[in-house]
PDB file of C-alpha atoms in Angstrom:
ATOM      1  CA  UNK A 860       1.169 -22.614 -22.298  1.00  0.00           C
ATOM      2  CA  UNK A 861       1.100 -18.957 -21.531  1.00  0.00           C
ATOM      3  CA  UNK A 862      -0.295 -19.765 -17.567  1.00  0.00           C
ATOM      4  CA  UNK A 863      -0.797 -16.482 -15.850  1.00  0.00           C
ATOM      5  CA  UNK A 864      -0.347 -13.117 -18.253  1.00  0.00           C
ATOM      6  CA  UNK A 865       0.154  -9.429 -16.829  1.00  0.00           C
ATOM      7  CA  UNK A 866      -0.153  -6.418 -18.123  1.00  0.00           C
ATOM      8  CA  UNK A 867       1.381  -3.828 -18.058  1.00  0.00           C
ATOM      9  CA  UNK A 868       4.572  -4.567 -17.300  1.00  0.00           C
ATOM     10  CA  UNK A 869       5.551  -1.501 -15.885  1.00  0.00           C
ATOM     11  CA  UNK A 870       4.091   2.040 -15.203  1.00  0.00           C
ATOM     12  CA  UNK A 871       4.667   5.286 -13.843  1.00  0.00           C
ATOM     13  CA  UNK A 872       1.167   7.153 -13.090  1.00  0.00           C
ATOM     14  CA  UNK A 873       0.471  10.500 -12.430  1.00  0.00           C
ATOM     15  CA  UNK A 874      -1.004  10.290  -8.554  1.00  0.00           C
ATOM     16  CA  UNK A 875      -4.714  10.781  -8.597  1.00  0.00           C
ATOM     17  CA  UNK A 876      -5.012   9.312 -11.817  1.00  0.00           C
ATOM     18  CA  UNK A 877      -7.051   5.982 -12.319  1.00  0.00           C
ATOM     19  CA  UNK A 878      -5.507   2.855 -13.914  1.00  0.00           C
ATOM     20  CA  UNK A 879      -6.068  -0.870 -14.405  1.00  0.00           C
ATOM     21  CA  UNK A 880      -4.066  -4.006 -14.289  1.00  0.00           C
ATOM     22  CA  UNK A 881      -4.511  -6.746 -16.283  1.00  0.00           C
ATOM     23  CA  UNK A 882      -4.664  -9.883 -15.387  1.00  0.00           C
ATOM     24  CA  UNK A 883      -5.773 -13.356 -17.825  1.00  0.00           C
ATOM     25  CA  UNK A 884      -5.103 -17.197 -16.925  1.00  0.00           C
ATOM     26  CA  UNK A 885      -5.470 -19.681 -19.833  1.00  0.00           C
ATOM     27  CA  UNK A 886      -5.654 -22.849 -17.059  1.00  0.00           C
ATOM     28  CA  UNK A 887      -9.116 -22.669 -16.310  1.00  0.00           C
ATOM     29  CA  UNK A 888      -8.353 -22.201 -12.710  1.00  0.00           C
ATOM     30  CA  UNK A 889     -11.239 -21.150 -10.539  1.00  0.00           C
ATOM     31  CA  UNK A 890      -9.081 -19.415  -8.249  1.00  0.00           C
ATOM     32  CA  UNK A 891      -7.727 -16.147  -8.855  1.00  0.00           C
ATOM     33  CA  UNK A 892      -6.023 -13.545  -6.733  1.00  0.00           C
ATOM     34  CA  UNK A 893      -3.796 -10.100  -6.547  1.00  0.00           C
ATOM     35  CA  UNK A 894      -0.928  -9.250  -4.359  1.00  0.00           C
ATOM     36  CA  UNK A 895       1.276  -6.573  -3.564  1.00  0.00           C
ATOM     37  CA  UNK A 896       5.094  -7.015  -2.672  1.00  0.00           C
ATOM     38  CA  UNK A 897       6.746  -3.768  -1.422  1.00  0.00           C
ATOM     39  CA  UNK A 898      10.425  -4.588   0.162  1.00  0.00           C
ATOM     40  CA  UNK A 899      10.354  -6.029   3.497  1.00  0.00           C
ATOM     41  CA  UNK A 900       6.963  -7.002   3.923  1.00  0.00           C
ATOM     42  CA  UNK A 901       6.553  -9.791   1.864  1.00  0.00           C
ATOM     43  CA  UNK A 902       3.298 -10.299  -0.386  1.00  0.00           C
ATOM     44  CA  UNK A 903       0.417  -8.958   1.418  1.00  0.00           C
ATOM     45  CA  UNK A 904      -3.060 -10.429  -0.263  1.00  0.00           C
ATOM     46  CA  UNK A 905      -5.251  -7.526  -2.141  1.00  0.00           C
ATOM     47  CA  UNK A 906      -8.718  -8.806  -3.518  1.00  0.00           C
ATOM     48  CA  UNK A 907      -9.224 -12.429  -4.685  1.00  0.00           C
ATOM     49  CA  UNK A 908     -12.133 -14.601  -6.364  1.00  0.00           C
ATOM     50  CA  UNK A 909     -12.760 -18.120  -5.532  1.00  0.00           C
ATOM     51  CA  UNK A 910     -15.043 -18.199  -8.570  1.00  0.00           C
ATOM     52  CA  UNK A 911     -16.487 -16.353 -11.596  1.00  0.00           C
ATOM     53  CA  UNK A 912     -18.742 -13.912 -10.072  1.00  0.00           C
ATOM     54  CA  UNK A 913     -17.709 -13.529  -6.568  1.00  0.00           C
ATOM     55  CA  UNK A 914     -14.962 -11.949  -5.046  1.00  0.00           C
ATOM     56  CA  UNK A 915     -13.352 -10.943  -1.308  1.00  0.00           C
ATOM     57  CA  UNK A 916     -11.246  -8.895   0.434  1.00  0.00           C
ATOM     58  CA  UNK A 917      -7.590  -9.662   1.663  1.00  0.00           C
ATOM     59  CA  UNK A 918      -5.415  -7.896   4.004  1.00  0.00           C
ATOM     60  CA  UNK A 919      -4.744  -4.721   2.049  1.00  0.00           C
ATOM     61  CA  UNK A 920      -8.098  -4.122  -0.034  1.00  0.00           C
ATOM     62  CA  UNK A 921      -8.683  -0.257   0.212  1.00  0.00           C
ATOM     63  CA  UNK A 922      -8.160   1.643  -2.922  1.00  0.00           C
ATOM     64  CA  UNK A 923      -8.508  -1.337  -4.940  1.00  0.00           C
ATOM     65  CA  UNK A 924     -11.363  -3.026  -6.799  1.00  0.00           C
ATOM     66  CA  UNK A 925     -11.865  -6.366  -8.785  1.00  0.00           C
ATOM     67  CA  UNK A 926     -14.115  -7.649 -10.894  1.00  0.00           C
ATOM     68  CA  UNK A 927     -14.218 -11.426 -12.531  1.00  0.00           C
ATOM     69  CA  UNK A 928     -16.885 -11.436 -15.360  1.00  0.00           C
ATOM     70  CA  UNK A 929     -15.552 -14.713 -16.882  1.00  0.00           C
ATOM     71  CA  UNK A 930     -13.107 -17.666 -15.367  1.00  0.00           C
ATOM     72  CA  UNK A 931      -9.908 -16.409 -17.263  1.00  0.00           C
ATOM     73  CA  UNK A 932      -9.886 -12.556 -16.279  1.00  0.00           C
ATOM     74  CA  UNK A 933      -9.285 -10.774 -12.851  1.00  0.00           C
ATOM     75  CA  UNK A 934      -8.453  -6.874 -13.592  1.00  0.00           C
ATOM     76  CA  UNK A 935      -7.400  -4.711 -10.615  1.00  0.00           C
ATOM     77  CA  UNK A 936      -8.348  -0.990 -10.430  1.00  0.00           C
ATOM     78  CA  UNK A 937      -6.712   1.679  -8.725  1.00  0.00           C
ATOM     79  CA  UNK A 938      -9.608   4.329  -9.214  1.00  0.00           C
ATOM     80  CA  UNK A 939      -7.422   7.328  -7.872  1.00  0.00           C
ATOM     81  CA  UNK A 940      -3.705   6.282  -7.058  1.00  0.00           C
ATOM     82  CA  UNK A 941      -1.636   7.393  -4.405  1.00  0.00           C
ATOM     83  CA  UNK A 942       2.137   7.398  -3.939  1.00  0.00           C
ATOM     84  CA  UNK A 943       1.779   4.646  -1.835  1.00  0.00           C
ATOM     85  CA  UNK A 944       0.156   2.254  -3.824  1.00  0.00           C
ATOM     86  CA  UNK A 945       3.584   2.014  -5.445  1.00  0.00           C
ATOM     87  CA  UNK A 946       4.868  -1.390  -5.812  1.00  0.00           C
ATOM     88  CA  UNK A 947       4.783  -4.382  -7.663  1.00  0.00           C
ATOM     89  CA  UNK A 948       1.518  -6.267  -8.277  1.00  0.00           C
ATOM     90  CA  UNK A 949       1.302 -10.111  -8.923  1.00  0.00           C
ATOM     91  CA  UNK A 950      -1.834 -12.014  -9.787  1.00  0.00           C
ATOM     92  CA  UNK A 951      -2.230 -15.976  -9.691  1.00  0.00           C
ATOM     93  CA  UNK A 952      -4.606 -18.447  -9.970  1.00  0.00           C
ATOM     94  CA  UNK A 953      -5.084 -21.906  -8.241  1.00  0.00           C
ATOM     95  CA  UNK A 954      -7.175 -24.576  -9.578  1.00  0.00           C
ATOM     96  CA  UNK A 955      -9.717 -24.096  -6.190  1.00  0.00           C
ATOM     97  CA  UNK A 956      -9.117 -22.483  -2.777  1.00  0.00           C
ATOM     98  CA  UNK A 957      -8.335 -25.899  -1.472  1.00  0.00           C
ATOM     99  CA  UNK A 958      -4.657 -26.086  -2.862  1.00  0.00           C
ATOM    100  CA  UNK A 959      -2.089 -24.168  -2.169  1.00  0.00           C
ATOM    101  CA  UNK A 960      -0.873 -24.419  -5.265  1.00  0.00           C
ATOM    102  CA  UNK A 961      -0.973 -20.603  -6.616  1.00  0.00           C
ATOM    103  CA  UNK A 962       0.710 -19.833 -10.195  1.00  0.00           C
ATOM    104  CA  UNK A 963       1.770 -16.501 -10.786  1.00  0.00           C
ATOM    105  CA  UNK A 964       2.253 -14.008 -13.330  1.00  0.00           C
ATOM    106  CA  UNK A 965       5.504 -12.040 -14.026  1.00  0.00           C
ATOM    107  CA  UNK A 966       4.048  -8.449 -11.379  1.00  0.00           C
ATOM    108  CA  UNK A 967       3.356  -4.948 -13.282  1.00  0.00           C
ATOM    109  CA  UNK A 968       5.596  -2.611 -11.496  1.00  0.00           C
ATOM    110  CA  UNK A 969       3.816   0.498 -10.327  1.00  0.00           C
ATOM    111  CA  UNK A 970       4.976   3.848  -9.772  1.00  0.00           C
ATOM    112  CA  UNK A 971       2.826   6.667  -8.312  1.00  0.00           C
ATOM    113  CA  UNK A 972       4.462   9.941  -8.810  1.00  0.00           C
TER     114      UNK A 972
ATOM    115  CA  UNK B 232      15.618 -18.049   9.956  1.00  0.00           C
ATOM    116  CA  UNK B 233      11.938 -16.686   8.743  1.00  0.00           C
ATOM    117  CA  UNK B 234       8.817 -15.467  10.827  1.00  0.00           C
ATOM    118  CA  UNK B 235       6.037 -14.464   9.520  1.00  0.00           C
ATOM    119  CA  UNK B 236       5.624 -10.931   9.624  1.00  0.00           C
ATOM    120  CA  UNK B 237       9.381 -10.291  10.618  1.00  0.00           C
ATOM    121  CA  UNK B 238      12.049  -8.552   8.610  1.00  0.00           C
ATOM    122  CA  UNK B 239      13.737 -10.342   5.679  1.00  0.00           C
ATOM    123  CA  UNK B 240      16.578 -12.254   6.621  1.00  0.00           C
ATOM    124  CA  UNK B 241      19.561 -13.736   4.535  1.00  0.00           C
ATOM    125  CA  UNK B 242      21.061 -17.390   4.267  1.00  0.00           C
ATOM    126  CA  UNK B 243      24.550 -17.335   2.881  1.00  0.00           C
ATOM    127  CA  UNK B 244      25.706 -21.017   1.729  1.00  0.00           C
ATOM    128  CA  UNK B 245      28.759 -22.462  -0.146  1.00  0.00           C
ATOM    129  CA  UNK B 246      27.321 -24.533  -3.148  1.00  0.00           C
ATOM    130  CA  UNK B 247      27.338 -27.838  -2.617  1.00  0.00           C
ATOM    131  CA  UNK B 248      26.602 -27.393   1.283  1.00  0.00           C
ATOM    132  CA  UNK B 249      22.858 -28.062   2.447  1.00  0.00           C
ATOM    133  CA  UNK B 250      20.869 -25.468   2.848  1.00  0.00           C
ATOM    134  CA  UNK B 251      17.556 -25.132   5.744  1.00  0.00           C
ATOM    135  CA  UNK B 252      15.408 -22.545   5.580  1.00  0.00           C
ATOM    136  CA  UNK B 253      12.936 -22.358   8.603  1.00  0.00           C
ATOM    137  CA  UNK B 254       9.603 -20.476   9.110  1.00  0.00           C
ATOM    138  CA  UNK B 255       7.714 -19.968  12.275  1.00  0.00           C
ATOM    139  CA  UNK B 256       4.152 -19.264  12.403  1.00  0.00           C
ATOM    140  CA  UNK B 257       1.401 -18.677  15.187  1.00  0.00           C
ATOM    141  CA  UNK B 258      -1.479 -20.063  14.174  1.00  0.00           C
ATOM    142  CA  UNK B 259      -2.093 -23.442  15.840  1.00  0.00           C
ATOM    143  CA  UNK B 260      -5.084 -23.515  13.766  1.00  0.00           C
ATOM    144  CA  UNK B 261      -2.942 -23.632  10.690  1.00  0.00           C
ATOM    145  CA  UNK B 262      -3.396 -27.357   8.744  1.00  0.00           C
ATOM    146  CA  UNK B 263      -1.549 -26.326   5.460  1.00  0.00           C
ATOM    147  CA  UNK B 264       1.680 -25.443   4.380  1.00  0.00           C
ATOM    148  CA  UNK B 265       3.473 -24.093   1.244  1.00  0.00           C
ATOM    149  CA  UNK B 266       7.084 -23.323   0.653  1.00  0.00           C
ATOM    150  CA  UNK B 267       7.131 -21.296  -2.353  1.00  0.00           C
ATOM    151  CA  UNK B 268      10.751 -19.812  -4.745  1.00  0.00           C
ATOM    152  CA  UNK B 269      11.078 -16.239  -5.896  1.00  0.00           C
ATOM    153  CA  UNK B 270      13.878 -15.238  -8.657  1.00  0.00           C
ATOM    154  CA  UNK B 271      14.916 -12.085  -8.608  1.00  0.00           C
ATOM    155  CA  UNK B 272      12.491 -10.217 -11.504  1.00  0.00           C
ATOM    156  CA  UNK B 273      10.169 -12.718 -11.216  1.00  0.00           C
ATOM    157  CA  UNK B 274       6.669 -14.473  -9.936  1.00  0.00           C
ATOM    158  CA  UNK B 275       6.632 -16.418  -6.915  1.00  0.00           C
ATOM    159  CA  UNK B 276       7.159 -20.416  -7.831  1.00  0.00           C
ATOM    160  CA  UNK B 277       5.303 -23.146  -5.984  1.00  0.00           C
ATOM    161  CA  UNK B 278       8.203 -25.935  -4.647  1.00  0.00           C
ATOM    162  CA  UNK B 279       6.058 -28.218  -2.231  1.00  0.00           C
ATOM    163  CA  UNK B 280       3.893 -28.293   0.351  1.00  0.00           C
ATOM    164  CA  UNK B 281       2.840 -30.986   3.668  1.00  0.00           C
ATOM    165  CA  UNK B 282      -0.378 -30.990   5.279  1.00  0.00           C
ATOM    166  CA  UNK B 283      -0.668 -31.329   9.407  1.00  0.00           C
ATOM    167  CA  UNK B 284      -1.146 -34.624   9.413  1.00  0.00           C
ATOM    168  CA  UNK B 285       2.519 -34.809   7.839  1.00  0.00           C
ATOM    169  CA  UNK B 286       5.859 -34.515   9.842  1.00  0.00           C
ATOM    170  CA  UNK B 287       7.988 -34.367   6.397  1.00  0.00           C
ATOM    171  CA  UNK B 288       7.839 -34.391   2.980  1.00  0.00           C
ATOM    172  CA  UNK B 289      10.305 -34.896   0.653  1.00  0.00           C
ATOM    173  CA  UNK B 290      10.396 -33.613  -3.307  1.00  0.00           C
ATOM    174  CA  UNK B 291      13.611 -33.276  -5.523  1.00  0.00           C
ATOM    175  CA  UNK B 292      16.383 -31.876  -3.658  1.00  0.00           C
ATOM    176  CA  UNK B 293      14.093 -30.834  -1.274  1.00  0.00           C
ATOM    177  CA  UNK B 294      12.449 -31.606   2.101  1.00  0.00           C
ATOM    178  CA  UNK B 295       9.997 -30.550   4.448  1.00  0.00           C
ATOM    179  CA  UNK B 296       9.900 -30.633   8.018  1.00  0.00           C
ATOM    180  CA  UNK B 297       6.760 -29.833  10.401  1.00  0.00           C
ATOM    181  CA  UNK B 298       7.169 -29.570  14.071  1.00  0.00           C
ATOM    182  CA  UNK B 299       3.613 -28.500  15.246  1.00  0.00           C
ATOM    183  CA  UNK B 300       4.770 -28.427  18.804  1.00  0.00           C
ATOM    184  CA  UNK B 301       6.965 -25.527  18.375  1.00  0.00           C
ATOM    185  CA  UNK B 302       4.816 -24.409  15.298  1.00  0.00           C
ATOM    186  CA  UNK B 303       7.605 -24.141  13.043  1.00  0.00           C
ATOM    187  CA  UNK B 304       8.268 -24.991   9.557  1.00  0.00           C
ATOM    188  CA  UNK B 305      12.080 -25.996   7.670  1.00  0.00           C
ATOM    189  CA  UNK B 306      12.894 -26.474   3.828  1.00  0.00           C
ATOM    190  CA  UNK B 307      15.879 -28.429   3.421  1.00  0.00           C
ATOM    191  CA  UNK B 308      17.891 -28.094   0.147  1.00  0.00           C
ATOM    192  CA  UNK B 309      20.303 -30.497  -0.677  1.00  0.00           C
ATOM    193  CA  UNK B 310      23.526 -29.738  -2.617  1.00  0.00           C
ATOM    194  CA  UNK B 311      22.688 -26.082  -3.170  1.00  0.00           C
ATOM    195  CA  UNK B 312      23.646 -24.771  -6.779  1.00  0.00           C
ATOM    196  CA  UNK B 313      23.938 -20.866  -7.603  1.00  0.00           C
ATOM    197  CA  UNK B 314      20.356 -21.559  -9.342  1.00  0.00           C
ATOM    198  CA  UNK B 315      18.683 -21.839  -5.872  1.00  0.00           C
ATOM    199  CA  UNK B 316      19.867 -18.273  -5.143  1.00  0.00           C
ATOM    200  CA  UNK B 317      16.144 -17.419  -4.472  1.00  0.00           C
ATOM    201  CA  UNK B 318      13.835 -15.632  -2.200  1.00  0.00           C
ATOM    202  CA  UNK B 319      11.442 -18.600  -0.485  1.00  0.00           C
ATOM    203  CA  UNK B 320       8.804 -17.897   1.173  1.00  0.00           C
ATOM    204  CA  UNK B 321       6.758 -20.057   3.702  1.00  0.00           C
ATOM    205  CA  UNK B 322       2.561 -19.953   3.485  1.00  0.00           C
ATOM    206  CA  UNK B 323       0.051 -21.368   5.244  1.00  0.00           C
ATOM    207  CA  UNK B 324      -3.705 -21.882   5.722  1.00  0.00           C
ATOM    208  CA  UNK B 325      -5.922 -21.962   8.485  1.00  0.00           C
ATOM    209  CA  UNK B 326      -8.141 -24.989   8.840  1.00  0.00           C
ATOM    210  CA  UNK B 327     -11.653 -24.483   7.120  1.00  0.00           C
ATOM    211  CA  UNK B 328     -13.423 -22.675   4.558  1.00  0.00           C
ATOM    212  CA  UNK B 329     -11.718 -21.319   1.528  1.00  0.00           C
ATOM    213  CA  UNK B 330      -7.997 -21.226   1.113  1.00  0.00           C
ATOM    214  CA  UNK B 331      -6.554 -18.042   1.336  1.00  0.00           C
ATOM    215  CA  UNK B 332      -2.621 -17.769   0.826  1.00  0.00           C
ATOM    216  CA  UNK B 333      -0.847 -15.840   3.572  1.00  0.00           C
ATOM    217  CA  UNK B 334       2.590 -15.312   3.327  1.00  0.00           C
ATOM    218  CA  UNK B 335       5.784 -15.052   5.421  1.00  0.00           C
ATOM    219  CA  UNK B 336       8.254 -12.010   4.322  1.00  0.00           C
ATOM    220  CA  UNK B 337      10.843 -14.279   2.488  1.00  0.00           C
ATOM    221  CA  UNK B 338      14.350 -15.334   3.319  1.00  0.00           C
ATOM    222  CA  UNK B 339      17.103 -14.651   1.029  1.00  0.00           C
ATOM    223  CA  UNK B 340      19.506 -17.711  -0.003  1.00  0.00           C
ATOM    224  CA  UNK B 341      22.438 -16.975  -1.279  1.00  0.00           C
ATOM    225  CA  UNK B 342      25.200 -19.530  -2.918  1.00  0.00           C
ATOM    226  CA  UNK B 343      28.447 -18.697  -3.690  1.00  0.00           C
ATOM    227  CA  UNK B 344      30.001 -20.726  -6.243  1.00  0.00           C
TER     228      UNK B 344
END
């Protein structure tokens, strides 16, 4: 079982540029979510979706969007990337928002030049 | 030991020896709590978690302890081995509405063989 899949792996992107992680669960979770982990700070929570269709903010939502057409997907979009937005990026999924149970992918390392 | 929102601090231990890792956190209102493994390269790992209702939990090689007095929070790892050389991170959830997963900064464990 493949679980939680990222992608890419790693990039280096040209600041001002847009760009899009991927992010797929084959668990059929209903929970999805995207961090950030930059040294020292821990993860800090971007954007999440308890459900196909809706979505929220976390701690550290500006410059990012989300979107979750269907149960298994949960793309993040930088639409113009700053040097600060670089860091590594980790999605998971939970069956519901009432576990704390979160599986998560391998992180797309990001670096805005 | 850990706080959440301090800087990342690092448990050296001789392998074999015990291990505790301990989290504090300041929200009385907290009812949930998660104790989760990071390898270096990798995704965050779920280990166990204990509700408020719980004083201590206990999984394989592992145990949780919950003083809500003093709000604070210890994993216990018994007879360390060099593959518990890990990040862990404490989490928890405020009581109510959807889950959403915040998370301490991490504590390094190290164990020399």
């Amino acid at each position: 079982t493949a679980g939680i899949t990222q992608a890419p792996t790693s990039q280096i992107l040209a600041a001002g540029r847009s760009m899009t992680l991927r992010c797929t669960q084959d668990m059929r979770h209903n929970a999805m979510y995207w961090y950030r982990q930059d040294l020292g700070l821990g993860l800090r929570l971007i954007h999440y979706s308890n459900t196909a269709g809706t979505t929220g903010k976390g701690e550290v939502p500006d410059g990012y969007s989300v979107s979750r057409a269907n149960t298994d997907d949960f793309p993040l979009t930088l639409a113009s990337a700053v040097p600060s937005q670089t860091s590594v990026y980790f999605c998971a999924s939970s069956a519901d928002t009432n576990t704390g149970e979160l599986f998560f992918g391998e992180g797309s390392r990001l670096t805005v030049l | 030991g850990e706080s959440v929102g301090l800087h990342l601090p690092t448990l050296s231990v001789q392998e074999g020896d015990n291990s505790i890792i301990n989290c504090a956190y300041s929200n009385s209102a907290s009812d949930y709590f998660i104790w989760y493994k990071q390898e270096s390269g990798k995704g965050p790992q779920f280990i166990i978690d204990i509700r408020s209702n719980m004083d201590k939990r206990q999984g394989q090689r592992v145990t949780v302890l919950l003083n809500k007095t003093v709000k604070h929070l210890s994993l216990q790892i018994a007879a360390t081995q060099p593959g518990d050389s890990a990040v862990y991170f404490c989490a928890e959830k405020l009581s109510g509405g959807s889950y959403i997963p915040t998370f301490g900064r991490g504590t390094s464990l190290i164990v020399h063989p």
